[in-house]
Amino acid sequence: MFPTHRPRRLRRTPAVRRLVAETSVAPRQLVLPMFVKEGVSAPVPIASMPGVVQHDLDSLRRAAVEAVEAGVGGLMLFGVPAVRDAVGSAGTDPDGILNRALTAVAAEVGDATVLMADCCLDEFTDHGHCGLLAADGSVDNDATLTAYRELAVAQARAGAQVVGPSGMMDGQVAAIREALDEAAFADTAILAYSAKYTSAFYGPFRDAVESQLSGDRRTYQQDPANAREALREVTLDLAEGADAVMIKPAMSYLDVVRQVAEIADVPVAAYQISGEYSMIEAAAAQGWLDRRSAVLETLTSIRRAGADIVLTYWAVEAARWLRED
């Protein structure tokens, strides 16, 4: 008896495998997160994220051009201010580091890529939370919405084509959409961090933005145990006018990415976060796995799960590999 079915026929050669591949990754689907630090004159390496830096404005502009030349689809900017306060005023200040960076990158690359801004207060507050604090120390949801409105308009005015509210405040998309429309930024899109989970894998990112957080964000970020709740959050954001939705982290939540992709009628993004990046870099540095193969496999898995857009710190390098292939 010989096998009647031989699936291996479709794996025989690289050409056959390319022909029948069900999932692909293209440079245009990748977004590069970038950090820009106030008060420095050269890039500052981030020890817990090998290969990633806090840029100064000049190096940020150069890196943006490099990303465009590699074919990367977008850039997501995060600011690291020199001075923080309780209300995150550096975020709305036109001379704040993130807004100056948005203006600089917009002038450098124009419409050659999609310029995005993280629309959250955590980088700018002296307590490290994503919102304003009430007298009892809790995060005041509705007061924070007012702050987000001002933050989003400031970022759009500085040059952001897309704002990414990541604070997981109830009603944040509706509040930001209304504010942008009232300020004549109706064309500025919202990439909603709709399902952002409390995760142990954020550690290196907090080094990158020099987070002042003490405690945790469990009262507003999602419980890792919950998937149906993510669908509720996504449904609410869609109803409030989100132009795209995001799941964060990506690799530990591929089931959520799949479920969201099945219900969303807008593009779905997933963020391959700092800890996911750093653990692969650490294993590769030890020679425990092949770095290039591991990176491309993880990106393919995120796309296979249903993500149309992947935020990844490997965006430029992966884009070059993909173009070579």
mmCIF file of C-alpha atoms in Angstrom:
data_model
loop_
_atom_site.group_PDB
_atom_site.id
_atom_site.type_symbol
_atom_site.label_atom_id
_atom_site.label_comp_id
_atom_site.label_asym_id
_atom_site.label_seq_id
_atom_site.Cartn_x
_atom_site.Cartn_y
_atom_site.Cartn_z
ATOM 1 C CA MET A 1 0.000 0.000 0.000
ATOM 2 C CA PHE A 2 1.279 3.430 -0.956
ATOM 3 C CA PRO A 3 -0.108 6.772 0.238
ATOM 4 C CA THR A 4 -3.042 8.062 -1.787
ATOM 5 C CA HIS A 5 -2.443 11.625 -0.615
ATOM 6 C CA ARG A 6 1.010 13.176 -0.827
ATOM 7 C CA PRO A 7 1.024 16.735 0.590
ATOM 8 C CA ARG A 8 4.816 16.751 0.307
ATOM 9 C CA ARG A 9 4.462 17.298 -3.452
ATOM 10 C CA LEU A 10 3.715 20.936 -2.688
ATOM 11 C CA ARG A 11 6.861 21.302 -0.583
ATOM 12 C CA ARG A 12 9.411 19.881 -3.030
ATOM 13 C CA THR A 13 11.161 23.043 -4.206
ATOM 14 C CA PRO A 14 11.441 26.679 -3.096
ATOM 15 C CA ALA A 15 9.486 27.719 -6.197
ATOM 16 C CA VAL A 16 6.600 25.383 -5.371
ATOM 17 C CA ARG A 17 6.576 26.521 -1.746
ATOM 18 C CA ARG A 18 6.457 30.164 -2.839
ATOM 19 C CA LEU A 19 3.630 29.423 -5.245
ATOM 20 C CA VAL A 20 1.380 27.815 -2.643
ATOM 21 C CA ALA A 21 2.297 29.923 0.406
ATOM 22 C CA GLU A 22 -0.880 30.982 2.182
ATOM 23 C CA THR A 23 0.670 33.875 4.091
ATOM 24 C CA SER A 24 3.219 36.486 3.099
ATOM 25 C CA VAL A 25 4.924 39.410 4.799
ATOM 26 C CA ALA A 26 5.680 42.565 2.826
ATOM 27 C CA PRO A 27 7.707 45.601 3.912
ATOM 28 C CA ARG A 28 4.655 47.848 3.464
ATOM 29 C CA GLN A 29 2.898 45.921 6.257
ATOM 30 C CA LEU A 30 5.583 46.751 8.833
ATOM 31 C CA VAL A 31 5.652 49.762 11.148
ATOM 32 C CA LEU A 32 8.814 50.811 12.985
ATOM 33 C CA PRO A 33 8.428 52.102 16.566
ATOM 34 C CA MET A 34 11.020 54.812 17.276
ATOM 35 C CA PHE A 35 12.094 56.595 20.451
ATOM 36 C CA VAL A 36 13.318 60.188 20.552
ATOM 37 C CA LYS A 37 14.947 61.625 23.669
ATOM 38 C CA GLU A 38 15.135 65.252 24.678
ATOM 39 C CA GLY A 39 18.490 66.786 25.557
ATOM 40 C CA VAL A 40 20.850 64.377 23.802
ATOM 41 C CA SER A 41 23.125 65.027 20.833
ATOM 42 C CA ALA A 42 23.699 61.421 19.778
ATOM 43 C CA PRO A 43 21.698 58.177 19.858
ATOM 44 C CA VAL A 44 21.589 56.451 23.254
ATOM 45 C CA PRO A 45 21.606 52.618 23.151
ATOM 46 C CA ILE A 46 18.891 50.863 25.149
ATOM 47 C CA ALA A 47 20.643 48.120 27.085
ATOM 48 C CA SER A 48 17.622 45.833 27.347
ATOM 49 C CA MET A 49 16.833 46.183 23.625
ATOM 50 C CA PRO A 50 20.041 45.418 21.701
ATOM 51 C CA GLY A 51 20.141 47.338 18.446
ATOM 52 C CA VAL A 52 17.448 49.862 19.450
ATOM 53 C CA VAL A 53 18.275 53.422 20.516
ATOM 54 C CA GLN A 54 16.789 56.585 21.914
ATOM 55 C CA HIS A 55 17.339 58.967 19.008
ATOM 56 C CA ASP A 56 18.298 62.593 19.014
ATOM 57 C CA LEU A 57 16.436 64.665 16.406
ATOM 58 C CA ASP A 58 19.161 64.385 13.771
ATOM 59 C CA SER A 59 19.544 60.631 14.057
ATOM 60 C CA LEU A 60 15.740 60.270 14.070
ATOM 61 C CA ARG A 61 15.517 62.050 10.731
ATOM 62 C CA ARG A 62 18.249 59.859 9.267
ATOM 63 C CA ALA A 63 16.621 56.689 10.584
ATOM 64 C CA ALA A 64 13.258 57.766 9.160
ATOM 65 C CA VAL A 65 14.808 58.182 5.716
ATOM 66 C CA GLU A 66 16.486 54.791 6.074
ATOM 67 C CA ALA A 67 13.134 53.185 6.933
ATOM 68 C CA VAL A 68 11.446 54.793 3.939
ATOM 69 C CA GLU A 69 14.224 53.578 1.646
ATOM 70 C CA ALA A 70 13.748 50.047 3.002
ATOM 71 C CA GLY A 71 10.057 50.197 2.120
ATOM 72 C CA VAL A 72 8.673 50.196 5.667
ATOM 73 C CA GLY A 73 4.996 51.130 5.751
ATOM 74 C CA GLY A 74 4.969 53.470 8.733
ATOM 75 C CA LEU A 75 6.734 54.978 11.738
ATOM 76 C CA MET A 76 5.329 55.142 15.288
ATOM 77 C CA LEU A 77 7.045 57.792 17.418
ATOM 78 C CA PHE A 78 7.435 57.842 21.213
ATOM 79 C CA GLY A 79 8.903 60.778 23.132
ATOM 80 C CA VAL A 80 11.243 60.749 26.125
ATOM 81 C CA PRO A 81 11.052 64.192 27.758
ATOM 82 C CA ALA A 82 13.652 65.766 30.024
ATOM 83 C CA VAL A 83 11.029 67.020 32.479
ATOM 84 C CA ARG A 84 7.811 65.324 33.579
ATOM 85 C CA ASP A 85 4.875 66.454 35.665
ATOM 86 C CA ALA A 86 1.628 65.074 37.048
ATOM 87 C CA VAL A 87 -0.437 65.995 33.994
ATOM 88 C CA GLY A 88 2.070 65.172 31.239
ATOM 89 C CA SER A 89 2.201 68.725 29.924
ATOM 90 C CA ALA A 90 5.266 67.965 27.780
ATOM 91 C CA GLY A 91 2.964 65.937 25.548
ATOM 92 C CA THR A 92 0.836 68.897 24.489
ATOM 93 C CA ASP A 93 3.632 71.487 24.460
ATOM 94 C CA PRO A 94 4.390 72.417 20.823
ATOM 95 C CA ASP A 95 8.048 72.532 21.856
ATOM 96 C CA GLY A 96 7.837 69.135 23.566
ATOM 97 C CA ILE A 97 10.183 66.492 22.230
ATOM 98 C CA LEU A 98 7.550 64.302 20.583
ATOM 99 C CA ASN A 99 5.846 67.176 18.792
ATOM 100 C CA ARG A 100 9.165 68.580 17.604
ATOM 101 C CA ALA A 101 10.103 65.105 16.385
ATOM 102 C CA LEU A 102 6.839 64.733 14.475
ATOM 103 C CA THR A 103 7.421 68.046 12.745
ATOM 104 C CA ALA A 104 11.015 67.157 11.910
ATOM 105 C CA VAL A 105 10.170 63.742 10.465
ATOM 106 C CA ALA A 106 7.182 65.098 8.529
ATOM 107 C CA ALA A 107 9.454 67.689 6.949
ATOM 108 C CA GLU A 108 12.073 65.057 6.137
ATOM 109 C CA VAL A 109 9.960 62.306 4.562
ATOM 110 C CA GLY A 110 6.621 63.944 3.769
ATOM 111 C CA ASP A 111 4.029 61.462 2.532
ATOM 112 C CA ALA A 112 6.604 58.802 1.675
ATOM 113 C CA THR A 113 5.542 56.881 4.763
ATOM 114 C CA VAL A 114 2.743 57.003 7.350
ATOM 115 C CA LEU A 115 3.754 59.062 10.370
ATOM 116 C CA MET A 116 2.136 57.923 13.618
ATOM 117 C CA ALA A 117 2.274 59.161 17.204
ATOM 118 C CA ASP A 118 1.673 57.301 20.438
ATOM 119 C CA CYS A 119 -1.221 59.224 21.976
ATOM 120 C CA CYS A 120 -0.766 58.524 25.665
ATOM 121 C CA LEU A 121 0.438 60.311 28.771
ATOM 122 C CA ASP A 122 2.637 57.639 30.343
ATOM 123 C CA GLU A 123 5.884 58.901 28.777
ATOM 124 C CA PHE A 124 5.184 62.414 30.038
ATOM 125 C CA THR A 125 3.845 61.945 33.584
ATOM 126 C CA ASP A 126 5.975 61.846 36.708
ATOM 127 C CA HIS A 127 3.904 58.932 38.025
ATOM 128 C CA GLY A 128 4.134 56.872 34.830
ATOM 129 C CA HIS A 129 0.435 56.132 34.459
ATOM 130 C CA CYS A 130 -1.421 56.466 31.181
ATOM 131 C CA GLY A 131 -3.878 58.981 32.604
ATOM 132 C CA LEU A 132 -4.447 61.696 35.150
ATOM 133 C CA LEU A 133 -4.669 60.665 38.791
ATOM 134 C CA ALA A 134 -7.596 61.327 41.106
ATOM 135 C CA ALA A 135 -7.082 62.386 44.724
ATOM 136 C CA ASP A 136 -7.133 58.752 45.849
ATOM 137 C CA GLY A 137 -4.357 57.801 43.413
ATOM 138 C CA SER A 138 -6.616 56.002 40.934
ATOM 139 C CA VAL A 139 -6.581 56.853 37.232
ATOM 140 C CA ASP A 140 -9.425 59.275 36.480
ATOM 141 C CA ASN A 141 -10.916 58.002 33.225
ATOM 142 C CA ASP A 142 -13.002 61.030 32.232
ATOM 143 C CA ALA A 143 -10.444 63.656 33.188
ATOM 144 C CA THR A 144 -7.940 61.714 31.113
ATOM 145 C CA LEU A 145 -10.229 61.867 28.077
ATOM 146 C CA THR A 146 -9.994 65.647 28.174
ATOM 147 C CA ALA A 147 -6.212 65.387 28.254
ATOM 148 C CA TYR A 148 -6.230 62.926 25.345
ATOM 149 C CA ARG A 149 -8.273 65.356 23.267
ATOM 150 C CA GLU A 150 -5.605 68.036 23.699
ATOM 151 C CA LEU A 151 -2.795 65.549 23.134
ATOM 152 C CA ALA A 152 -4.230 64.208 19.881
ATOM 153 C CA VAL A 153 -4.805 67.682 18.453
ATOM 154 C CA ALA A 154 -1.264 68.731 19.383
ATOM 155 C CA GLN A 155 0.147 65.682 17.614
ATOM 156 C CA ALA A 156 -1.958 66.204 14.511
ATOM 157 C CA ARG A 157 -0.898 69.843 14.419
ATOM 158 C CA ALA A 158 2.746 68.749 14.686
ATOM 159 C CA GLY A 159 2.413 66.469 11.659
ATOM 160 C CA ALA A 160 1.070 63.095 12.779
ATOM 161 C CA GLN A 161 -1.064 61.463 10.110
ATOM 162 C CA VAL A 162 -2.234 58.804 12.567
ATOM 163 C CA VAL A 163 -2.646 59.024 16.342
ATOM 164 C CA GLY A 164 -2.519 55.857 18.420
ATOM 165 C CA PRO A 165 -4.417 56.110 21.712
ATOM 166 C CA SER A 166 -2.844 53.397 23.867
ATOM 167 C CA GLY A 167 -4.095 54.247 27.353
ATOM 168 C CA MET A 168 -7.112 51.891 27.393
ATOM 169 C CA MET A 169 -9.433 54.573 28.776
ATOM 170 C CA ASP A 170 -13.141 53.981 28.212
ATOM 171 C CA GLY A 171 -14.395 56.276 25.439
ATOM 172 C CA GLN A 172 -10.958 57.402 24.281
ATOM 173 C CA VAL A 173 -11.593 56.900 20.568
ATOM 174 C CA ALA A 174 -14.836 58.899 20.562
ATOM 175 C CA ALA A 175 -13.255 61.720 22.564
ATOM 176 C CA ILE A 176 -10.240 61.951 20.260
ATOM 177 C CA ARG A 177 -12.302 61.700 17.074
ATOM 178 C CA GLU A 178 -14.523 64.556 18.205
ATOM 179 C CA ALA A 179 -11.548 66.706 19.174
ATOM 180 C CA LEU A 180 -9.748 66.107 15.890
ATOM 181 C CA ASP A 181 -12.840 66.906 13.858
ATOM 182 C CA GLU A 182 -13.524 70.094 15.819
ATOM 183 C CA ALA A 183 -9.917 71.224 15.255
ATOM 184 C CA ALA A 184 -10.187 70.661 11.467
ATOM 185 C CA PHE A 185 -8.140 67.454 11.496
ATOM 186 C CA ALA A 186 -10.877 65.260 10.062
ATOM 187 C CA ASP A 187 -8.312 63.459 7.881
ATOM 188 C CA THR A 188 -6.130 62.421 10.830
ATOM 189 C CA ALA A 189 -6.715 58.720 11.413
ATOM 190 C CA ILE A 190 -7.008 56.835 14.707
ATOM 191 C CA LEU A 191 -5.172 53.554 15.224
ATOM 192 C CA ALA A 192 -6.816 52.379 18.434
ATOM 193 C CA TYR A 193 -4.908 50.204 20.864
ATOM 194 C CA SER A 194 -8.187 48.370 21.396
ATOM 195 C CA ALA A 195 -6.957 45.248 23.149
ATOM 196 C CA LYS A 196 -3.878 46.153 25.155
ATOM 197 C CA TYR A 197 -3.070 43.580 27.792
ATOM 198 C CA THR A 198 -1.244 43.847 31.083
ATOM 199 C CA SER A 199 1.968 42.012 30.182
ATOM 200 C CA ALA A 200 5.300 41.050 31.667
ATOM 201 C CA PHE A 201 6.816 41.611 28.225
ATOM 202 C CA TYR A 202 6.686 45.421 28.420
ATOM 203 C CA GLY A 203 9.792 45.616 30.603
ATOM 204 C CA PRO A 204 12.356 46.744 28.016
ATOM 205 C CA PHE A 205 9.950 49.340 26.607
ATOM 206 C CA ARG A 206 9.736 50.955 30.012
ATOM 207 C CA ASP A 207 13.515 51.260 29.928
ATOM 208 C CA ALA A 208 13.252 52.841 26.478
ATOM 209 C CA VAL A 209 10.835 55.571 27.611
ATOM 210 C CA GLU A 210 12.407 55.844 31.076
ATOM 211 C CA SER A 211 9.043 55.097 32.654
ATOM 212 C CA GLN A 212 8.356 56.526 36.101
ATOM 213 C CA LEU A 213 5.697 53.898 36.842
ATOM 214 C CA SER A 214 5.408 52.500 40.340
ATOM 215 C CA GLY A 215 2.868 49.711 40.660
ATOM 216 C CA ASP A 216 0.941 48.389 37.674
ATOM 217 C CA ARG A 217 -1.792 49.205 35.160
ATOM 218 C CA ARG A 218 -4.168 46.369 35.887
ATOM 219 C CA THR A 219 -7.150 48.655 36.483
ATOM 220 C CA TYR A 220 -7.178 49.779 32.850
ATOM 221 C CA GLN A 221 -5.143 47.350 30.743
ATOM 222 C CA GLN A 222 -6.737 43.999 29.996
ATOM 223 C CA ASP A 223 -6.377 40.793 31.984
ATOM 224 C CA PRO A 224 -4.313 38.242 29.983
ATOM 225 C CA ALA A 225 -6.945 35.613 30.825
ATOM 226 C CA ASN A 226 -9.690 37.346 28.822
ATOM 227 C CA ALA A 227 -10.420 37.067 25.106
ATOM 228 C CA ARG A 228 -14.139 37.885 24.890
ATOM 229 C CA GLU A 229 -13.399 41.159 26.662
ATOM 230 C CA ALA A 230 -11.020 42.063 23.821
ATOM 231 C CA LEU A 231 -13.814 41.621 21.302
ATOM 232 C CA ARG A 232 -16.006 43.921 23.365
ATOM 233 C CA GLU A 233 -13.275 46.562 23.468
ATOM 234 C CA VAL A 234 -12.748 46.290 19.707
ATOM 235 C CA THR A 235 -16.483 46.520 19.017
ATOM 236 C CA LEU A 236 -16.723 49.671 21.137
ATOM 237 C CA ASP A 237 -13.743 51.287 19.399
ATOM 238 C CA LEU A 238 -15.200 50.515 15.983
ATOM 239 C CA ALA A 239 -18.490 52.087 17.011
ATOM 240 C CA GLU A 240 -16.604 55.179 18.224
ATOM 241 C CA GLY A 241 -14.868 55.640 14.876
ATOM 242 C CA ALA A 242 -11.534 53.816 15.004
ATOM 243 C CA ASP A 243 -9.903 53.672 11.572
ATOM 244 C CA ALA A 244 -7.819 50.653 12.572
ATOM 245 C CA VAL A 245 -7.551 48.517 15.705
ATOM 246 C CA MET A 246 -4.578 46.963 17.458
ATOM 247 C CA ILE A 247 -3.799 44.020 19.687
ATOM 248 C CA LYS A 248 -0.805 44.369 21.999
ATOM 249 C CA PRO A 249 1.263 42.257 22.653
ATOM 250 C CA ALA A 250 1.206 40.138 19.498
ATOM 251 C CA MET A 251 2.940 36.801 19.997
ATOM 252 C CA SER A 252 1.251 35.702 23.220
ATOM 253 C CA TYR A 253 -2.145 36.821 21.897
ATOM 254 C CA LEU A 254 -2.337 35.361 18.390
ATOM 255 C CA ASP A 255 -5.686 33.803 19.253
ATOM 256 C CA VAL A 256 -7.010 37.283 20.007
ATOM 257 C CA VAL A 257 -5.551 38.632 16.752
ATOM 258 C CA ARG A 258 -7.443 35.910 14.871
ATOM 259 C CA GLN A 259 -10.723 36.585 16.663
ATOM 260 C CA VAL A 260 -10.449 40.325 16.092
ATOM 261 C CA ALA A 261 -9.610 39.845 12.411
ATOM 262 C CA GLU A 262 -12.802 37.851 12.020
ATOM 263 C CA ILE A 263 -15.053 40.659 13.279
ATOM 264 C CA ALA A 264 -13.259 43.878 12.311
ATOM 265 C CA ASP A 265 -14.175 45.755 9.140
ATOM 266 C CA VAL A 266 -11.065 47.939 9.404
ATOM 267 C CA PRO A 267 -7.350 47.052 9.254
ATOM 268 C CA VAL A 268 -6.045 45.025 12.200
ATOM 269 C CA ALA A 269 -2.612 45.759 13.662
ATOM 270 C CA ALA A 270 -0.557 43.800 16.169
ATOM 271 C CA TYR A 271 2.431 45.098 18.132
ATOM 272 C CA GLN A 272 5.407 42.763 18.530
ATOM 273 C CA ILE A 273 6.530 44.372 21.750
ATOM 274 C CA SER A 274 9.872 44.992 23.395
ATOM 275 C CA GLY A 275 10.027 41.817 25.458
ATOM 276 C CA GLU A 276 9.195 39.697 22.428
ATOM 277 C CA TYR A 277 11.992 41.442 20.572
ATOM 278 C CA SER A 278 14.532 41.189 23.370
ATOM 279 C CA MET A 279 14.025 37.522 24.170
ATOM 280 C CA ILE A 280 14.766 36.575 20.563
ATOM 281 C CA GLU A 281 17.772 38.878 20.451
ATOM 282 C CA ALA A 282 19.060 37.322 23.684
ATOM 283 C CA ALA A 283 18.605 33.766 22.434
ATOM 284 C CA ALA A 284 20.243 34.603 19.108
ATOM 285 C CA ALA A 285 23.195 36.219 20.887
ATOM 286 C CA GLN A 286 23.729 32.933 22.729
ATOM 287 C CA GLY A 287 23.620 30.991 19.475
ATOM 288 C CA TRP A 288 20.489 29.140 20.565
ATOM 289 C CA LEU A 289 18.516 29.973 17.431
ATOM 290 C CA ASP A 290 18.985 31.452 13.989
ATOM 291 C CA ARG A 291 18.119 35.131 14.321
ATOM 292 C CA ARG A 292 16.916 35.876 10.795
ATOM 293 C CA SER A 293 14.803 32.729 10.591
ATOM 294 C CA ALA A 294 13.280 33.359 14.009
ATOM 295 C CA VAL A 295 12.406 36.974 13.216
ATOM 296 C CA LEU A 296 10.746 36.134 9.911
ATOM 297 C CA GLU A 297 8.894 33.183 11.419
ATOM 298 C CA THR A 298 7.412 35.352 14.154
ATOM 299 C CA LEU A 299 6.341 38.030 11.672
ATOM 300 C CA THR A 300 4.751 35.389 9.474
ATOM 301 C CA SER A 301 2.879 33.930 12.446
ATOM 302 C CA ILE A 302 1.442 37.350 13.324
ATOM 303 C CA ARG A 303 0.336 37.876 9.740
ATOM 304 C CA ARG A 304 -1.081 34.346 9.573
ATOM 305 C CA ALA A 305 -3.160 35.042 12.664
ATOM 306 C CA GLY A 306 -4.842 37.874 10.776
ATOM 307 C CA ALA A 307 -2.847 41.075 11.330
ATOM 308 C CA ASP A 308 -2.760 43.411 8.341
ATOM 309 C CA ILE A 309 -0.109 45.607 10.005
ATOM 310 C CA VAL A 310 2.723 44.569 12.329
ATOM 311 C CA LEU A 311 4.583 47.005 14.564
ATOM 312 C CA THR A 312 8.051 45.584 15.093
ATOM 313 C CA TYR A 313 11.495 46.836 16.062
ATOM 314 C CA TRP A 314 12.886 44.679 13.247
ATOM 315 C CA ALA A 315 10.875 46.546 10.602
ATOM 316 C CA VAL A 316 13.814 47.976 8.649
ATOM 317 C CA GLU A 317 15.984 44.879 8.827
ATOM 318 C CA ALA A 318 13.089 42.564 8.012
ATOM 319 C CA ALA A 319 12.038 44.780 5.113
ATOM 320 C CA ARG A 320 15.511 44.451 3.620
ATOM 321 C CA TRP A 321 15.486 40.675 4.039
ATOM 322 C CA LEU A 322 12.078 40.436 2.416
ATOM 323 C CA ARG A 323 13.186 42.524 -0.544
ATOM 324 C CA GLU A 324 16.265 40.340 -0.948
ATOM 325 C CA ASP A 325 14.075 37.247 -0.963
#
